Amino acid sequence: MPALGSRVTTTTSFKIMPLVVDTILNSNVFCTRVLSKAKKWSGEQIKFPVKVSKNTTGTSFSGFDTFSTAAIDNRVLLAFSPKFYQMTAALPLDELSANQVSETKIIDLAALTLQSTAQDMADDLGTIFYSDGTGNGSKDPLGLNAIVDDGSTVGTFGGQSRTTYTTLKATLTASGGTLTLAKMSTLYNAISSGSQKPTLGLTTEAVFNFYEQLLQPQERIMKDTPMMKADGTISKEGTGYIGGTGFTGLMFKGFPILADEKATSQAMYFINENFVDWYALPMAMTEPVKYAPVDLQGNDYNGVLGLGFSWSGWVKPTNSAAVVGHVYLGGELVSDNPKRQGQLTGITGV
């Protein structure tokens, strides 16, 4: 489209729309859900007592049969330490000065920078939350590839050996290249017991499309799944998901399979969210990030406030006309029952 002539450009002002459209960040399903339902950190470590073996002293008897008097020690502690992540926000004071002129300010530059930085940081964490926690010299938080592992990659979990305590192993199943409903059902059965069942499936867009191809048209039941993980309240449909809309999933055995662009390539995870949580530890001498992201549109983060981040506040360096601040997130992604988690790997088709 040709530009308007100088008769117009010299006599007519232009308008900047009062919002920024994000064309960079994509879906971040798992990270958004766990951070939205963060639990409070307490102490120098979070420790979970876990039962790892059964009492075997039970026996039938008659008369004066002698019973075992052995004391059974069948519990261990899973211990997790907090991890920390930060992202820097910086602005020159000359730009801030120009932005603060009330007659011409359209978007608050400082507020927008903080919003955008927090969302970019959440995007980084979305990738980390699928990793095994060994990134940056093991300073990264744990991810699903640590939790949903059978010991072949992460041999020690929560300070305990998965070889010694085999119930700390998740179920990993090689798909052999193809995704089938039978393989999904086998994984489902391996990590389910009674009422303990997966609540969420996570996979890439490519594998999500493979799953859709397996379903007959009448079986392709699409449901909106809230961005926030369920809190245990059962909906009328009995799915355990409540609240408004969010991500659209295809149902499998009563729980949604969601496409997450952060998910590990060629993998499909079955997650029991009752045993996976983010425990948040606010950074000392900071304030919570509290904003309504009205200045940014075009990504999934607009539906979530805060995400448990904290903000250092703006600091003025002594040697430049600028301000610098840091967005922090402290805590750890933990599971007290990896046995209830599963993963299909190596999916390349149907």
XYZ file of N, CA and C in Angstrom, residues 24-266:
729
model
N 6.177 -13.209 19.934
C 7.323 -14.066 20.248
C 6.913 -15.280 21.074
N 6.286 -15.063 22.220
C 6.014 -16.151 23.155
C 4.886 -17.035 22.655
N 5.041 -18.334 22.884
C 4.050 -19.310 22.447
C 3.442 -19.997 23.660
N 2.832 -21.161 23.460
C 2.154 -21.822 24.565
C 3.153 -22.297 25.614
N 2.713 -22.285 26.859
C 3.563 -22.661 27.995
C 2.654 -23.316 29.025
N 2.069 -24.433 28.645
C 0.941 -25.010 29.368
C 1.328 -25.478 30.763
N 2.296 -26.379 30.852
C 2.626 -26.975 32.146
C 3.143 -25.939 33.129
N 4.052 -25.084 32.672
C 4.609 -24.056 33.549
C 3.507 -23.145 34.086
N 2.611 -22.708 33.214
C 1.531 -21.824 33.632
C 0.654 -22.469 34.692
N 0.345 -23.750 34.512
C -0.542 -24.430 35.452
C 0.101 -24.610 36.822
N 1.359 -25.029 36.874
C 1.962 -25.291 38.182
C 2.306 -24.001 38.923
N 2.748 -22.971 38.189
C 3.060 -21.712 38.864
C 1.795 -21.016 39.351
N 0.684 -21.230 38.651
C -0.575 -20.596 39.050
C -1.126 -21.171 40.340
N -0.677 -22.351 40.713
C -1.186 -23.010 41.920
C -0.021 -23.315 42.862
N 0.901 -22.356 42.981
C 2.095 -22.573 43.797
C 1.733 -22.758 45.271
N 2.519 -23.591 45.940
C 2.392 -23.777 47.378
C 3.538 -23.060 48.084
N 3.352 -22.764 49.362
C 4.315 -21.968 50.113
C 5.470 -22.816 50.593
N 6.679 -22.339 50.327
C 7.880 -22.991 50.829
C 8.040 -22.724 52.318
N 8.630 -23.690 53.045
C 8.886 -23.512 54.474
C 10.169 -24.242 54.836
N 11.074 -23.560 55.551
C 12.297 -24.190 56.018
C 13.417 -24.171 54.989
N 14.566 -24.752 55.384
C 15.716 -24.758 54.479
C 15.581 -25.845 53.425
N 14.750 -26.843 53.669
C 14.405 -27.854 52.688
C 12.942 -28.243 52.857
N 12.346 -28.727 51.758
C 11.029 -29.368 51.829
C 11.277 -30.871 51.857
N 10.728 -31.550 52.867
C 10.943 -32.983 52.996
C 9.607 -33.723 53.062
N 9.540 -34.826 52.324
C 8.332 -35.644 52.271
C 8.657 -37.043 52.783
N 7.975 -37.513 53.834
C 8.122 -38.917 54.219
C 7.398 -39.812 53.222
N 8.102 -40.781 52.676
C 7.559 -41.635 51.626
C 7.691 -43.098 52.048
N 6.601 -43.833 51.932
C 6.621 -45.266 52.219
C 7.177 -46.003 51.007
N 8.218 -46.818 51.226
C 8.902 -47.462 50.099
C 8.835 -48.988 50.156
N 8.259 -49.560 51.192
C 8.109 -51.013 51.254
C 6.939 -51.364 52.161
N 6.520 -52.597 52.089
C 5.354 -53.067 52.822
C 5.768 -53.814 54.085
N 4.965 -53.702 55.133
C 5.165 -54.510 56.341
C 4.855 -55.969 55.996
N 5.839 -56.844 56.182
C 5.668 -58.251 55.789
C 5.550 -59.185 56.991
N 5.204 -58.662 58.163
C 5.139 -59.512 59.360
C 3.771 -60.161 59.553
N 2.842 -59.879 58.651
C 1.516 -60.469 58.792
C 1.535 -61.975 58.533
N 0.760 -62.733 59.311
C 0.710 -64.190 59.145
C -0.564 -64.748 59.762
N -1.034 -65.819 59.191
C -2.110 -66.551 59.859
C -1.506 -67.325 61.041
N -2.321 -67.740 62.013
C -1.770 -68.432 63.181
C -2.846 -69.275 63.840
N -2.395 -70.139 64.719
C -3.306 -70.906 65.579
C -2.602 -71.173 66.902
N -3.395 -71.283 67.947
C -2.860 -71.621 69.254
C -1.765 -70.691 69.722
N -0.618 -71.304 70.156
C 0.484 -70.549 70.726
C 1.602 -70.256 69.717
N 1.232 -70.160 68.422
C 2.252 -69.792 67.431
C 2.937 -68.491 67.836
N 4.220 -68.400 67.565
C 5.000 -67.220 67.910
C 4.955 -66.205 66.769
N 4.697 -64.946 67.120
C 4.636 -63.888 66.111
C 5.991 -63.183 66.005
N 6.233 -62.593 64.864
C 7.423 -61.760 64.684
C 7.331 -60.507 65.545
N 8.436 -60.128 66.118
C 8.494 -58.876 66.881
C 9.404 -57.850 66.207
N 9.692 -58.083 64.928
C 10.585 -57.185 64.194
C 9.918 -55.839 63.966
N 10.685 -54.769 64.160
C 10.204 -53.418 63.844
C 10.500 -53.143 62.362
N 9.506 -52.679 61.680
C 9.634 -52.460 60.240
C 9.986 -50.997 59.977
N 11.075 -50.787 59.266
C 11.500 -49.437 58.870
C 11.260 -49.317 57.363
N 10.145 -48.748 56.996
C 9.765 -48.746 55.576
C 9.476 -47.352 55.023
N 10.088 -46.326 55.621
C 9.908 -44.970 55.128
C 11.258 -44.283 54.949
N 11.325 -43.407 53.948
C 12.496 -42.546 53.741
C 11.993 -41.124 53.517
N 12.907 -40.179 53.591
C 12.569 -38.779 53.349
C 13.079 -38.354 51.976
N 12.188 -37.778 51.172
C 12.604 -37.092 49.957
C 12.829 -35.632 50.323
N 14.025 -35.129 50.044
C 14.393 -33.769 50.444
C 14.714 -32.927 49.218
N 14.167 -31.715 49.194
C 14.372 -30.810 48.072
C 14.806 -29.440 48.586
N 15.814 -28.881 47.948
C 16.312 -27.546 48.294
C 15.791 -26.528 47.289
N 15.657 -25.257 47.706
C 15.130 -24.248 46.775
C 16.150 -23.893 45.701
N 15.648 -23.585 44.523
C 16.454 -23.089 43.409
C 15.963 -21.675 43.078
N 16.804 -20.895 42.423
C 16.447 -19.505 42.132
C 16.772 -19.160 40.682
N 15.922 -18.328 40.102
C 16.092 -17.871 38.723
C 15.790 -16.381 38.687
N 16.507 -15.650 37.816
C 16.274 -14.214 37.714
C 16.348 -13.766 36.268
N 15.724 -12.625 35.991
C 15.865 -11.948 34.701
C 15.950 -10.450 34.965
N 16.820 -9.786 34.213
C 17.105 -8.371 34.433
C 16.216 -7.484 33.582
N 15.755 -6.396 34.174
C 15.058 -5.329 33.451
C 15.861 -4.044 33.647
N 16.131 -3.337 32.568
C 16.926 -2.110 32.648
C 16.395 -1.076 31.668
N 16.423 0.201 32.095
C 15.941 1.299 31.249
C 16.814 2.538 31.467
N 17.123 3.281 30.408
C 17.827 4.555 30.569
C 16.871 5.640 31.026
N 17.356 6.528 31.861
C 16.491 7.569 32.409
C 16.031 8.570 31.363
N 16.815 8.773 30.280
C 16.349 9.721 29.272
C 15.094 9.201 28.579
N 15.037 7.874 28.326
C 13.832 7.307 27.718
C 12.654 7.359 28.682
N 12.919 7.074 29.961
C 11.845 7.160 30.946
C 11.323 8.582 31.075
N 12.226 9.558 31.006
C 11.814 10.959 31.106
C 10.874 11.337 29.967
N 11.234 10.936 28.762
C 10.390 11.240 27.614
C 9.049 10.536 27.708
N 9.059 9.314 28.238
C 7.822 8.538 28.348
C 6.876 9.106 29.400
N 7.396 9.836 30.386
C 6.563 10.309 31.489
C 5.802 11.598 31.177
N 5.991 12.183 30.001
C 5.227 13.381 29.633
C 3.764 12.979 29.453
N 2.912 13.469 30.324
C 1.536 12.977 30.384
C 0.747 13.227 29.111
N 1.031 14.323 28.423
C 0.255 14.646 27.223
C 0.498 13.658 26.095
N 1.634 12.992 26.097
C 1.979 12.122 24.971
C 2.168 10.661 25.372
N 2.161 10.348 26.666
C 2.370 8.959 27.084
C 1.163 8.108 26.727
N 1.407 7.018 26.036
C 0.352 6.078 25.669
C 0.426 4.820 26.527
N 1.628 4.279 26.696
C 1.869 3.095 27.517
C 2.978 3.429 28.504
N 2.803 3.048 29.754
C 3.832 3.282 30.762
C 5.022 2.373 30.478
N 6.166 2.956 30.148
C 7.333 2.201 29.721
C 7.868 1.306 30.832
N 7.931 1.816 32.049
C 8.471 1.025 33.153
C 7.568 -0.170 33.460
N 6.262 0.074 33.512
C 5.326 -1.021 33.807
C 5.347 -2.070 32.705
N 5.378 -1.621 31.462
C 5.417 -2.549 30.338
C 6.688 -3.386 30.369
N 7.822 -2.763 30.701
C 9.087 -3.495 30.757
C 9.040 -4.585 31.814
N 8.454 -4.284 32.975
C 8.338 -5.277 34.033
C 7.415 -6.416 33.602
N 6.273 -6.090 33.005
C 5.348 -7.114 32.531
C 6.020 -8.037 31.522
N 6.670 -7.417 30.551
C 7.297 -8.187 29.483
C 8.422 -9.063 30.019
N 9.214 -8.538 30.962
C 10.319 -9.300 31.534
C 9.811 -10.517 32.306
N 8.766 -10.331 33.104
C 8.205 -11.450 33.865
C 7.673 -12.523 32.937
N 7.049 -12.129 31.825
C 6.525 -13.110 30.893
C 7.657 -13.831 30.151
N 8.702 -13.098 29.785
C 9.847 -13.734 29.136
C 10.513 -14.733 30.073
N 10.557 -14.374 31.356
C 11.156 -15.271 32.339
C 10.308 -16.535 32.491
N 8.987 -16.385 32.507
C 8.104 -17.551 32.573
C 8.298 -18.441 31.356
N 8.584 -17.827 30.211
C 8.835 -18.605 29.003
C 10.113 -19.425 29.151
N 11.164 -18.831 29.721
C 12.392 -19.585 30.008
C 12.108 -20.764 30.932
N 11.326 -20.493 31.974
C 11.030 -21.536 32.952
C 10.206 -22.660 32.340
N 9.381 -22.328 31.348
C 8.610 -23.360 30.674
C 9.503 -24.413 30.048
N 10.624 -23.981 29.502
C 11.592 -24.923 28.943
C 12.278 -25.715 30.054
N 12.674 -25.025 31.123
C 13.352 -25.685 32.245
C 12.455 -26.725 32.891
N 11.143 -26.457 32.951
C 10.223 -27.370 33.620
C 10.018 -28.684 32.866
N 10.596 -28.818 31.692
C 10.608 -30.116 31.006
C 12.001 -30.751 31.046
N 12.947 -30.127 31.724
C 14.322 -30.621 31.732
C 14.530 -31.568 32.912
N 15.797 -31.930 33.147
C 16.103 -32.850 34.245
C 16.766 -32.165 35.432
N 16.843 -30.816 35.406
C 17.391 -30.079 36.546
C 18.895 -29.960 36.571
N 19.593 -30.454 35.545
C 21.052 -30.411 35.552
C 21.608 -29.185 34.841
N 20.731 -28.336 34.274
C 21.196 -27.169 33.550
C 21.921 -26.169 34.436
N 22.871 -25.441 33.839
C 23.656 -24.424 34.541
C 24.283 -24.980 35.814
N 24.972 -26.117 35.668
C 25.637 -26.710 36.830
C 24.677 -27.191 37.891
N 23.507 -27.689 37.465
C 22.449 -28.185 38.365
C 21.854 -27.086 39.238
N 21.989 -25.828 38.796
C 21.331 -24.729 39.496
C 19.868 -24.572 39.054
N 19.517 -25.150 37.892
C 18.148 -25.049 37.400
C 17.184 -25.813 38.305
N 15.933 -25.364 38.380
C 14.914 -26.172 39.063
C 14.727 -27.512 38.365
N 14.152 -28.472 39.084
C 13.825 -29.756 38.485
C 12.739 -29.584 37.438
N 12.704 -30.513 36.489
C 11.669 -30.525 35.467
C 11.062 -31.909 35.351
N 10.135 -32.050 34.420
C 9.431 -33.318 34.271
C 10.363 -34.458 33.880
N 11.453 -34.159 33.182
C 12.360 -35.243 32.802
C 13.186 -35.751 33.968
N 13.123 -35.074 35.119
C 13.679 -35.611 36.361
C 12.615 -36.383 37.130
N 11.417 -35.816 37.182
C 10.324 -36.450 37.927
C 9.846 -37.711 37.216
N 9.622 -37.590 35.899
C 9.081 -38.713 35.125
C 10.254 -39.477 34.510
N 11.004 -40.143 35.372
C 12.181 -40.884 34.950
C 12.258 -42.176 35.756
N 12.827 -43.208 35.137
C 12.920 -44.513 35.801
C 14.302 -44.791 36.371
N 15.111 -43.741 36.483
C 16.459 -43.904 36.998
C 17.511 -44.011 35.920
N 17.093 -44.136 34.666
C 18.056 -44.255 33.580
C 18.786 -42.944 33.315
N 18.137 -41.807 33.615
C 18.766 -40.490 33.452
C 19.051 -39.843 34.794
N 18.065 -39.835 35.670
C 18.196 -39.233 36.998
C 18.123 -40.359 38.029
N 19.284 -40.841 38.451
C 19.338 -41.999 39.334
C 18.987 -41.702 40.774
N 19.191 -40.446 41.194
C 18.877 -40.034 42.558
C 17.802 -38.976 42.523
N 16.744 -39.171 43.280
C 15.630 -38.227 43.301
C 15.293 -37.879 44.743
N 15.292 -36.583 45.042
C 15.018 -36.152 46.413
C 16.053 -36.670 47.397
N 17.268 -36.947 46.899
C 18.328 -37.443 47.754
C 18.318 -38.943 47.955
N 17.405 -39.662 47.304
C 17.303 -41.114 47.475
C 17.542 -41.825 46.141
N 18.166 -42.985 46.224
C 18.502 -43.765 45.038
C 17.270 -44.472 44.494
N 17.036 -44.304 43.213
C 15.934 -45.023 42.578
C 16.262 -46.494 42.374
N 17.541 -46.847 42.417
C 17.913 -48.252 42.352
C 17.603 -48.946 43.675
N 17.884 -48.266 44.772
C 17.599 -48.824 46.097
C 16.107 -48.834 46.378
N 15.451 -47.731 46.043
C 14.016 -47.598 46.307
C 13.292 -47.508 44.967
N 12.918 -48.651 44.445
C 12.385 -48.723 43.081
C 11.010 -48.073 42.934
N 10.299 -47.853 44.049
C 8.994 -47.200 43.948
C 9.127 -45.704 43.652
N 10.361 -45.193 43.650
C 10.582 -43.799 43.268
C 10.744 -43.648 41.759
N 10.659 -44.765 41.036
C 10.764 -44.722 39.580
C 9.416 -44.405 38.953
N 9.435 -43.532 37.956
C 8.271 -43.347 37.102
C 8.312 -44.422 36.016
N 7.289 -44.444 35.186
C 7.228 -45.413 34.092
C 7.602 -44.739 32.783
N 8.695 -45.215 32.168
C 9.103 -44.759 30.848
C 8.932 -45.916 29.873
N 8.222 -45.647 28.789
C 7.969 -46.686 27.801
C 8.360 -46.176 26.429
N 9.247 -46.888 25.754
C 9.621 -46.537 24.388
C 8.486 -46.936 23.449
N 8.048 -45.988 22.645
C 6.898 -46.258 21.766
C 7.272 -47.082 20.545
N 8.575 -47.204 20.258
C 8.975 -47.899 19.049
C 8.642 -47.130 17.787
N 8.438 -45.807 17.939
C 8.178 -44.945 16.787
C 6.727 -44.593 16.592
N 5.829 -45.518 16.907
C 4.413 -45.279 16.619
C 3.613 -45.053 17.896
N 2.614 -44.206 17.778
C 1.659 -43.972 18.864
C 0.405 -44.778 18.577
N -0.031 -45.556 19.556
C -1.283 -46.303 19.433
C -2.096 -46.125 20.704
N -3.393 -46.330 20.592
C -4.254 -46.259 21.769
C -3.901 -47.366 22.759
N -3.458 -48.507 22.244
C -3.077 -49.610 23.127
C -1.867 -49.227 23.978
N -0.872 -48.566 23.392
C 0.312 -48.143 24.148
C -0.065 -47.088 25.185
N -0.955 -46.178 24.832
C -1.414 -45.183 25.792
C -2.154 -45.847 26.948
N -2.969 -46.835 26.638
C -3.710 -47.539 27.687
C -2.780 -48.323 28.599
N -1.741 -48.929 28.016
C -0.779 -49.667 28.826
C -0.053 -48.748 29.805
N 0.337 -47.563 29.331
C 0.978 -46.584 30.215
C 0.006 -46.120 31.288
N -1.214 -45.840 30.900
C -2.248 -45.419 31.858
C -2.403 -46.459 32.966
N -2.497 -47.743 32.582
C -2.677 -48.802 33.576
C -1.464 -48.938 34.483
N -0.276 -48.688 33.950
C 0.949 -48.861 34.730
C 1.060 -47.854 35.856
N 0.487 -46.661 35.689
C 0.652 -45.614 36.711
C -0.650 -45.348 37.465
N -1.694 -46.127 37.193
C -2.985 -45.948 37.853
C -3.235 -47.067 38.842
N -3.966 -46.746 39.885
C -4.382 -47.744 40.866
C -5.600 -47.208 41.591
N -6.731 -47.870 41.405
C -7.958 -47.398 42.039
C -8.296 -45.989 41.608
N -8.443 -45.094 42.586
C -8.788 -43.703 42.284
C -7.573 -42.870 41.894
N -6.367 -43.433 42.019
C -5.151 -42.696 41.668
C -4.907 -42.838 40.164
N -5.232 -41.790 39.432
C -5.160 -41.823 37.976
C -4.539 -40.528 37.454
N -4.030 -40.551 36.235
C -3.515 -39.311 35.655
C -4.617 -38.254 35.561
N -4.220 -37.014 35.737
C -5.162 -35.897 35.604
C -4.866 -35.042 34.379
N -3.707 -35.265 33.748
C -3.302 -34.396 32.646
C -2.330 -35.132 31.734
N -2.526 -34.956 30.430
C -1.574 -35.434 29.445
C -0.920 -34.246 28.764
N 0.389 -34.327 28.548
C 1.130 -33.233 27.921
C 1.988 -33.793 26.795
N 1.989 -33.086 25.671
C 2.784 -33.534 24.545
C 3.033 -32.380 23.592
N 3.788 -32.637 22.556
C 4.047 -31.612 21.548
C 2.857 -31.483 20.612
N 2.852 -30.426 19.818
C 1.783 -30.259 18.843
C 1.783 -31.390 17.825
N 2.983 -31.846 17.434
C 3.067 -32.919 16.445
C 2.455 -34.210 16.984
N 2.808 -34.589 18.231
C 2.274 -35.825 18.806
C 0.786 -35.665 19.112
N 0.370 -34.464 19.499
C -1.055 -34.190 19.709
C -1.836 -34.482 18.426
N -1.286 -34.079 17.299
C -1.942 -34.340 16.025
C -1.971 -35.834 15.708
N -0.908 -36.569 16.094
C -0.922 -38.026 15.911
C -2.065 -38.643 16.709
N -2.216 -38.179 17.960
C -3.303 -38.721 18.799
C -4.662 -38.430 18.171
N -4.853 -37.249 17.646
C -6.122 -36.914 17.008
C -6.408 -37.841 15.832
N -5.360 -38.228 15.094
C -5.552 -39.125 13.961
C -6.019 -40.509 14.389
N -5.714 -40.903 15.625
C -6.120 -42.223 16.116
C -7.602 -42.298 16.453
N -8.233 -41.157 16.626
C -9.613 -41.120 17.098
C -10.595 -41.068 15.943
N -11.687 -41.770 16.118
C -12.800 -41.640 15.185
C -13.440 -40.272 15.368
N -14.074 -39.736 14.339
C -14.676 -38.400 14.471
C -15.563 -38.255 15.704
N -16.350 -39.292 16.015
C -17.254 -39.192 17.164
C -16.520 -39.276 18.494
N -15.241 -39.675 18.453
C -14.452 -39.783 19.678
C -13.646 -38.527 19.966
N -13.598 -37.605 19.029
C -12.756 -36.414 19.186
C -13.462 -35.376 20.052
N -13.483 -35.650 21.343
C -14.146 -34.773 22.303
C -13.148 -33.726 22.756
N -13.417 -32.483 22.361
C -12.533 -31.377 22.730
C -13.129 -30.653 23.933
N -12.306 -30.405 24.949
C -12.768 -29.679 26.130
C -11.764 -28.617 26.499
N -12.276 -27.506 26.996
C -11.402 -26.460 27.506
C -10.941 -26.829 28.909
N -9.635 -26.722 29.126
C -9.037 -27.031 30.421
C -8.489 -25.742 31.020
N -8.848 -25.415 32.257
C -8.352 -24.174 32.855
C -6.841 -24.101 32.867
N -6.314 -22.867 32.775
C -4.875 -22.696 32.895
C -4.381 -23.125 34.264
N -5.205 -22.912 35.292
C -4.813 -23.273 36.646
C -5.151 -24.728 36.896
N -4.238 -25.457 37.535
C -4.473 -26.857 37.847
C -5.613 -26.997 38.839
N -6.262 -28.148 38.810
C -7.408 -28.394 39.680
C -6.985 -28.377 41.141
N -7.921 -27.986 42.015
C -7.609 -27.935 43.452
C -8.257 -29.083 44.215
N -8.692 -30.093 43.478
C -9.318 -31.230 44.136
C -10.827 -31.200 44.052
N -11.406 -30.050 43.691
C -12.849 -29.949 43.554
C -13.292 -30.661 42.282
N -14.272 -31.499 42.385
C -14.744 -32.253 41.229
C -15.873 -31.499 40.552
N -15.755 -31.319 39.256
C -16.783 -30.616 38.510
C -17.979 -31.525 38.291
N -19.041 -30.970 37.721
C -20.237 -31.761 37.447
C -19.940 -32.912 36.499
N -18.980 -32.702 35.613
C -18.622 -33.756 34.672
C -17.747 -34.823 35.324
N -17.280 -34.552 36.568
C -16.450 -35.514 37.257
C -15.013 -35.541 36.798
N -14.571 -34.523 36.086
C -13.212 -34.537 35.556
C -12.192 -33.995 36.536
N -12.643 -33.275 37.552
C -11.702 -32.678 38.483
C -11.213 -31.324 38.037
N -11.695 -30.801 36.928
C -11.268 -29.505 36.425
C -12.388 -28.501 36.606
N -12.044 -27.357 37.162
C -13.035 -26.337 37.443
C -12.538 -25.015 36.902
N -13.407 -24.024 36.914
C -13.003 -22.693 36.497
C -13.280 -22.456 35.033
N -12.757 -21.327 34.552
C -13.047 -20.890 33.199
C -12.288 -21.670 32.153
N -12.192 -21.092 30.980
C -11.543 -21.776 29.881
C -10.057 -21.487 29.873
N -9.353 -22.202 29.060
C -7.921 -21.998 28.947
C -7.405 -22.721 27.731
N -6.782 -23.883 27.947
C -6.233 -24.668 26.869
C -7.257 -25.696 26.402
N -7.276 -25.960 25.113
C -8.220 -26.923 24.558
C -7.534 -28.265 24.407
N -8.142 -29.308 24.997
C -7.538 -30.627 24.975
C -8.464 -31.684 24.419
N -7.862 -32.774 23.943
C -8.600 -33.965 23.541
C -8.630 -34.929 24.714
N -9.786 -35.492 25.004
C -9.937 -36.329 26.182
C -9.422 -37.745 25.935
N -8.849 -38.340 26.977
C -8.440 -39.741 26.969
C -8.705 -40.314 28.358
N -9.600 -41.272 28.426
C -9.945 -41.922 29.701
C -10.294 -40.914 30.790
N -10.971 -39.838 30.404
C -11.479 -38.884 31.380
C -10.570 -37.721 31.712
N -9.373 -37.647 31.122
C -8.505 -36.496 31.383
C -8.027 -35.923 30.053
N -7.652 -34.630 30.038
C -7.312 -33.981 28.774
C -5.854 -34.216 28.370
N -5.654 -34.392 27.081
C -4.323 -34.380 26.484
C -4.136 -32.996 25.875
N -3.099 -32.267 26.317
C -2.875 -30.891 25.871
C -1.574 -30.793 25.083
N -1.582 -29.929 24.092
C -0.369 -29.629 23.334
C 0.369 -28.482 24.004
N 1.637 -28.697 24.281
C 2.489 -27.691 24.905
C 3.742 -27.556 24.053
N 3.968 -26.371 23.527
C 5.122 -26.165 22.651
C 6.452 -26.286 23.394
N 6.400 -26.344 24.718
C 7.615 -26.542 25.506
C 7.919 -28.024 25.739
N 6.985 -28.896 25.429
C 7.141 -30.315 25.735
C 8.325 -30.915 24.984
N 8.908 -31.945 25.568
C 10.040 -32.635 24.964
C 9.613 -33.293 23.659
N 10.445 -33.177 22.645
C 10.139 -33.723 21.330
C 9.871 -35.228 21.402
N 8.852 -35.665 20.678
C 8.490 -37.076 20.503
C 8.018 -37.748 21.785
